[in-house]
Amino acid sequence: FRTLIADIMEQRRREETRRNDFLQLMADLERTEGEKFDMEMITSHAVSFFIDGYETSSTSLSFVGFNLASHPEVQEKLREEVVSVLNKYDGVITYDALKEMTYMDQVFNESQRLLPAVGFLDKFCTEETDLRGSDGLVCHVPRGMHILIPIMGLQRDSRYWEDPEVFDPERFSNERKHSIEKYAYLPFGEGPRMCVGQRMAQLQIKACLAALLRKYRLELSPKTRVPLKLTGSTFINAAEGGLWAIIRPI
């Protein structure tokens, strides 16, 4: 990946042809400031865009598809919303149309709660501190310590969620979402270092679901191993044997 990025950057520095992407922005900024950026920095950002903008979004979309195929009543309710909203926009999937699909937000959020794209957050302590829990427990964290926050564990903890193993989009309805314990739902992290691509990921997934559900029905394939068992071998969650669906025209 380092070699690929380095080769592309050298090409962008030489050529006058412009591209609409991150590496072009870096090449343009180099010309403006008159000095080259560190390739490790550029490569790390490119990797971040690739993983955050593709892998996690595709994983999240796969899990949403699995949950919709497993719960046809939820899928049908969501389809009704998609068709109803798109009819107001002459069948065109627009930003405003996607914003109106509030039940889709509930479905997406609940899928992220039950099956987040990543199972934990990895944080690095830059300043010595004491973490105080609601139960009074104090944990001393020295500077330089790595902290793993178990997203999936928190989001399936019965102390914070009623029937945590049940897929229920109504948890995130306007009437109930305010009762969700703060920091018990962290699919994108929280605070100043939360995922910068959250809104982009949501729009990508909502647009894909709208295009799919208006014309097709998702059914669970026998090839999918149920109940799901996650591999646990990678940072990004994945189901053993993969996620398979039958897509039928309506």
Short mmCIF file of C-alpha atoms in Angstrom, two decimals:
data_model
loop_
_atom_site.label_atom_id
_atom_site.label_comp_id
_atom_site.label_asym_id
_atom_site.label_seq_id
_atom_site.Cartn_x
_atom_site.Cartn_y
_atom_site.Cartn_z
CA PHE A 1 0.00 0.00 0.00
CA ARG A 2 2.89 2.37 0.80
CA THR A 3 4.45 1.73 -2.61
CA LEU A 4 1.13 2.26 -4.39
CA ILE A 5 0.46 5.58 -2.64
CA ALA A 6 4.05 6.77 -3.22
CA ASP A 7 3.83 5.96 -6.94
CA ILE A 8 0.48 7.73 -7.30
CA MET A 9 1.75 10.82 -5.48
CA GLU A 10 4.81 11.04 -7.74
CA GLN A 11 2.53 10.76 -10.77
CA ARG A 12 0.24 13.52 -9.46
CA ARG A 13 3.23 15.78 -8.83
CA ARG A 14 4.42 15.38 -12.42
CA GLU A 15 1.14 15.47 -14.32
CA GLU A 16 -1.14 18.41 -15.00
CA THR A 17 -4.26 16.24 -15.29
CA ARG A 18 -6.39 16.71 -12.19
CA ARG A 19 -8.37 14.07 -10.29
CA ASN A 20 -11.15 14.61 -7.80
CA ASP A 21 -9.71 12.72 -4.82
CA PHE A 22 -7.74 13.00 -1.57
CA LEU A 23 -4.30 12.44 -3.13
CA GLN A 24 -4.93 15.23 -5.64
CA LEU A 25 -5.74 17.57 -2.76
CA MET A 26 -2.45 16.63 -1.10
CA ALA A 27 -0.51 17.22 -4.34
CA ASP A 28 -2.18 20.61 -4.80
CA LEU A 29 -1.40 21.59 -1.21
CA GLU A 30 2.24 20.63 -1.71
CA ARG A 31 2.43 23.00 -4.67
CA THR A 32 0.81 25.78 -2.65
CA GLU A 33 3.10 25.39 0.35
CA GLY A 34 6.21 24.60 -1.67
CA GLU A 35 7.25 21.47 0.21
CA LYS A 36 6.48 17.76 0.15
CA PHE A 37 4.44 16.07 2.85
CA ASP A 38 5.71 13.09 4.81
CA MET A 39 4.68 9.94 2.91
CA GLU A 40 3.91 8.06 6.12
CA MET A 41 1.35 10.72 6.99
CA ILE A 42 -0.24 10.65 3.53
CA THR A 43 -0.28 6.84 3.47
CA SER A 44 -1.87 6.58 6.92
CA HIS A 45 -4.64 8.98 5.91
CA ALA A 46 -5.19 7.07 2.65
CA VAL A 47 -5.50 3.80 4.58
CA SER A 48 -7.95 5.48 6.95
CA PHE A 49 -10.12 6.68 4.04
CA PHE A 50 -10.03 3.21 2.48
CA ILE A 51 -10.99 1.35 5.66
CA ASP A 52 -13.39 3.92 7.11
CA GLY A 53 -15.00 4.80 3.79
CA TYR A 54 -15.35 1.33 2.33
CA GLU A 55 -14.78 -1.62 4.65
CA THR A 56 -16.83 -0.43 7.62
CA SER A 57 -19.66 0.88 5.41
CA SER A 58 -19.92 -2.35 3.41
CA THR A 59 -19.83 -4.37 6.64
CA SER A 60 -22.56 -2.25 8.22
CA LEU A 61 -24.70 -2.53 5.08
CA SER A 62 -24.29 -6.32 5.10
CA PHE A 63 -25.44 -6.53 8.71
CA VAL A 64 -28.45 -4.28 8.00
CA GLY A 65 -29.37 -6.54 5.09
CA PHE A 66 -29.10 -9.60 7.31
CA ASN A 67 -31.35 -8.06 9.97
CA LEU A 68 -33.94 -7.01 7.38
CA ALA A 69 -33.96 -10.46 5.80
CA SER A 70 -34.34 -12.00 9.27
CA HIS A 71 -37.23 -9.68 10.19
CA PRO A 72 -39.59 -9.38 7.18
CA GLU A 73 -42.10 -7.29 9.14
CA VAL A 74 -39.44 -4.62 9.75
CA GLN A 75 -38.38 -4.82 6.12
CA GLU A 76 -41.95 -4.30 4.91
CA LYS A 77 -42.47 -1.30 7.19
CA LEU A 78 -39.22 0.20 5.93
CA ARG A 79 -40.19 -0.45 2.31
CA GLU A 80 -43.46 1.39 2.85
CA GLU A 81 -41.54 4.40 4.16
CA VAL A 82 -39.10 4.32 1.22
CA VAL A 83 -41.90 4.18 -1.38
CA SER A 84 -43.95 6.85 0.39
CA VAL A 85 -41.06 9.30 0.66
CA LEU A 86 -39.74 8.73 -2.87
CA ASN A 87 -43.21 9.33 -4.31
CA LYS A 88 -42.93 12.89 -2.95
CA TYR A 89 -39.65 13.34 -4.85
CA ASP A 90 -40.79 11.89 -8.20
CA GLY A 91 -38.96 8.66 -7.45
CA VAL A 92 -35.56 10.37 -7.23
CA ILE A 93 -33.25 9.47 -4.33
CA THR A 94 -32.08 12.86 -3.05
CA TYR A 95 -30.41 14.10 0.12
CA ASP A 96 -33.69 15.61 1.32
CA ALA A 97 -35.56 12.37 0.60
CA LEU A 98 -33.05 10.35 2.61
CA LYS A 99 -33.34 12.80 5.52
CA GLU A 100 -37.08 12.13 5.66
CA MET A 101 -36.58 8.37 6.02
CA THR A 102 -36.55 8.41 9.81
CA TYR A 103 -37.59 4.79 10.28
CA MET A 104 -34.58 3.84 8.18
CA ASP A 105 -32.43 5.69 10.73
CA GLN A 106 -34.00 3.57 13.47
CA VAL A 107 -33.31 0.35 11.56
CA PHE A 108 -29.72 1.39 10.85
CA ASN A 109 -29.07 2.41 14.47
CA GLU A 110 -30.50 -0.81 15.87
CA SER A 111 -28.47 -2.89 13.43
CA GLN A 112 -25.37 -0.97 14.52
CA ARG A 113 -26.23 -1.67 18.14
CA LEU A 114 -26.65 -5.39 17.68
CA LEU A 115 -23.94 -5.92 15.05
CA PRO A 116 -21.51 -2.99 14.90
CA ALA A 117 -18.89 -2.88 12.16
CA VAL A 118 -16.13 -2.97 14.79
CA GLY A 119 -16.28 -4.76 18.12
CA PHE A 120 -14.13 -2.35 20.12
CA LEU A 121 -12.49 1.07 20.12
CA ASP A 122 -8.73 1.41 20.59
CA LYS A 123 -7.72 4.58 22.44
CA PHE A 124 -4.32 5.88 23.56
CA CYS A 125 -4.04 7.81 26.83
CA THR A 126 -2.05 11.04 26.38
CA GLU A 127 -2.44 12.34 29.92
CA GLU A 128 -2.45 10.49 33.24
CA THR A 129 -5.96 10.32 34.63
CA ASP A 130 -8.41 8.47 36.87
CA LEU A 131 -11.55 7.00 35.34
CA ARG A 132 -14.48 6.93 37.77
CA GLY A 133 -17.33 4.58 37.07
CA SER A 134 -20.98 5.09 37.99
CA ASP A 135 -20.53 2.24 40.47
CA GLY A 136 -17.79 4.17 42.30
CA LEU A 137 -14.94 2.07 40.92
CA VAL A 138 -11.81 4.11 40.16
CA CYS A 139 -9.33 3.00 37.53
CA HIS A 140 -5.95 4.75 37.31
CA VAL A 141 -4.78 5.15 33.71
CA PRO A 142 -1.13 6.17 33.20
CA ARG A 143 0.02 8.15 30.20
CA GLY A 144 0.83 5.94 27.22
CA MET A 145 -1.60 3.15 28.11
CA HIS A 146 -3.80 1.63 25.40
CA ILE A 147 -7.48 1.39 26.30
CA LEU A 148 -9.89 -0.99 24.57
CA ILE A 149 -13.57 -0.03 24.81
CA PRO A 150 -15.83 -3.06 24.16
CA ILE A 151 -18.52 -1.57 21.91
CA MET A 152 -20.43 -4.80 21.37
CA GLY A 153 -20.29 -5.70 25.06
CA LEU A 154 -21.77 -2.35 26.07
CA GLN A 155 -24.42 -2.44 23.37
CA ARG A 156 -25.62 -5.88 24.44
CA ASP A 157 -25.41 -5.31 28.19
CA SER A 158 -28.73 -6.04 29.92
CA ARG A 159 -27.95 -3.34 32.50
CA TYR A 160 -28.43 -0.72 29.79
CA TRP A 161 -30.74 -2.41 27.29
CA GLU A 162 -34.04 -4.25 27.69
CA ASP A 163 -33.96 -7.58 25.80
CA PRO A 164 -30.52 -6.72 24.36
CA GLU A 165 -30.39 -9.70 21.98
CA VAL A 166 -33.67 -8.71 20.28
CA PHE A 167 -33.62 -6.65 17.07
CA ASP A 168 -36.02 -3.79 17.84
CA PRO A 169 -35.72 -0.54 15.81
CA GLU A 170 -38.32 1.08 18.08
CA ARG A 171 -35.55 1.56 20.67
CA PHE A 172 -34.46 4.52 18.55
CA SER A 173 -37.91 6.04 18.02
CA ASN A 174 -38.46 9.64 19.11
CA GLU A 175 -40.45 8.37 22.09
CA ARG A 176 -37.77 6.00 23.39
CA LYS A 177 -34.34 7.12 22.19
CA HIS A 178 -33.96 9.68 24.99
CA SER A 179 -33.91 6.87 27.56
CA ILE A 180 -30.77 5.32 26.06
CA GLU A 181 -27.89 5.44 28.53
CA LYS A 182 -25.15 7.82 27.41
CA TYR A 183 -22.03 6.00 26.17
CA ALA A 184 -23.89 2.67 26.05
CA TYR A 185 -24.21 3.16 22.28
CA LEU A 186 -20.86 3.76 20.57
CA PRO A 187 -20.79 2.37 17.00
CA PHE A 188 -19.04 5.55 15.80
CA GLY A 189 -17.29 6.40 19.04
CA GLU A 190 -18.06 9.58 20.95
CA GLY A 191 -16.56 12.98 21.69
CA PRO A 192 -14.07 15.03 19.63
CA ARG A 193 -12.41 11.90 18.20
CA MET A 194 -15.55 10.11 17.06
CA CYS A 195 -15.70 8.80 13.49
CA VAL A 196 -15.53 11.73 11.05
CA GLY A 197 -17.19 9.62 8.35
CA GLN A 198 -20.39 8.89 10.29
CA ARG A 199 -22.72 11.04 8.19
CA MET A 200 -21.16 9.91 4.93
CA ALA A 201 -21.54 6.25 5.93
CA GLN A 202 -25.18 6.76 6.91
CA LEU A 203 -25.99 8.49 3.62
CA GLN A 204 -24.25 5.77 1.59
CA ILE A 205 -26.13 3.01 3.37
CA LYS A 206 -29.49 4.80 3.28
CA ALA A 207 -29.16 5.50 -0.45
CA CYS A 208 -28.30 1.86 -1.14
CA LEU A 209 -31.20 0.57 0.97
CA ALA A 210 -33.66 2.97 -0.69
CA ALA A 211 -32.58 1.85 -4.17
CA LEU A 212 -32.77 -1.81 -3.17
CA LEU A 213 -35.99 -1.97 -1.15
CA ARG A 214 -38.12 -0.04 -3.62
CA LYS A 215 -37.73 -2.88 -6.16
CA TYR A 216 -36.55 -5.98 -4.31
CA ARG A 217 -37.26 -8.13 -1.28
CA LEU A 218 -34.43 -9.54 0.84
CA GLU A 219 -34.71 -13.13 2.07
CA LEU A 220 -32.24 -15.04 4.18
CA SER A 221 -30.27 -17.63 2.22
CA PRO A 222 -29.77 -21.14 3.65
CA LYS A 223 -26.04 -20.56 3.08
CA THR A 224 -25.99 -18.08 5.97
CA ARG A 225 -25.12 -19.78 9.25
CA VAL A 226 -27.71 -18.83 11.85
CA PRO A 227 -27.21 -17.89 14.64
CA LEU A 228 -24.36 -15.73 13.43
CA LYS A 229 -20.90 -16.36 14.78
CA LEU A 230 -18.36 -13.60 14.29
CA THR A 231 -14.84 -14.58 13.28
CA GLY A 232 -13.03 -12.43 15.84
CA SER A 233 -9.86 -12.63 13.77
CA THR A 234 -9.99 -9.09 12.35
CA PHE A 235 -10.59 -5.57 13.66
CA ILE A 236 -13.70 -5.30 11.49
CA ASN A 237 -16.48 -7.74 12.38
CA ALA A 238 -17.31 -10.51 9.91
CA ALA A 239 -19.66 -13.49 10.04
CA GLU A 240 -18.21 -16.97 9.70
CA GLY A 241 -19.19 -18.34 6.31
CA GLY A 242 -20.26 -14.90 5.12
CA LEU A 243 -23.67 -13.26 4.89
CA TRP A 244 -25.86 -14.52 2.06
CA ALA A 245 -29.24 -13.22 0.91
CA ILE A 246 -31.76 -14.03 -1.81
CA ILE A 247 -32.81 -10.87 -3.65
CA ARG A 248 -36.25 -11.22 -5.27
CA PRO A 249 -37.95 -8.64 -7.50
CA ILE A 250 -41.20 -7.36 -6.04
#
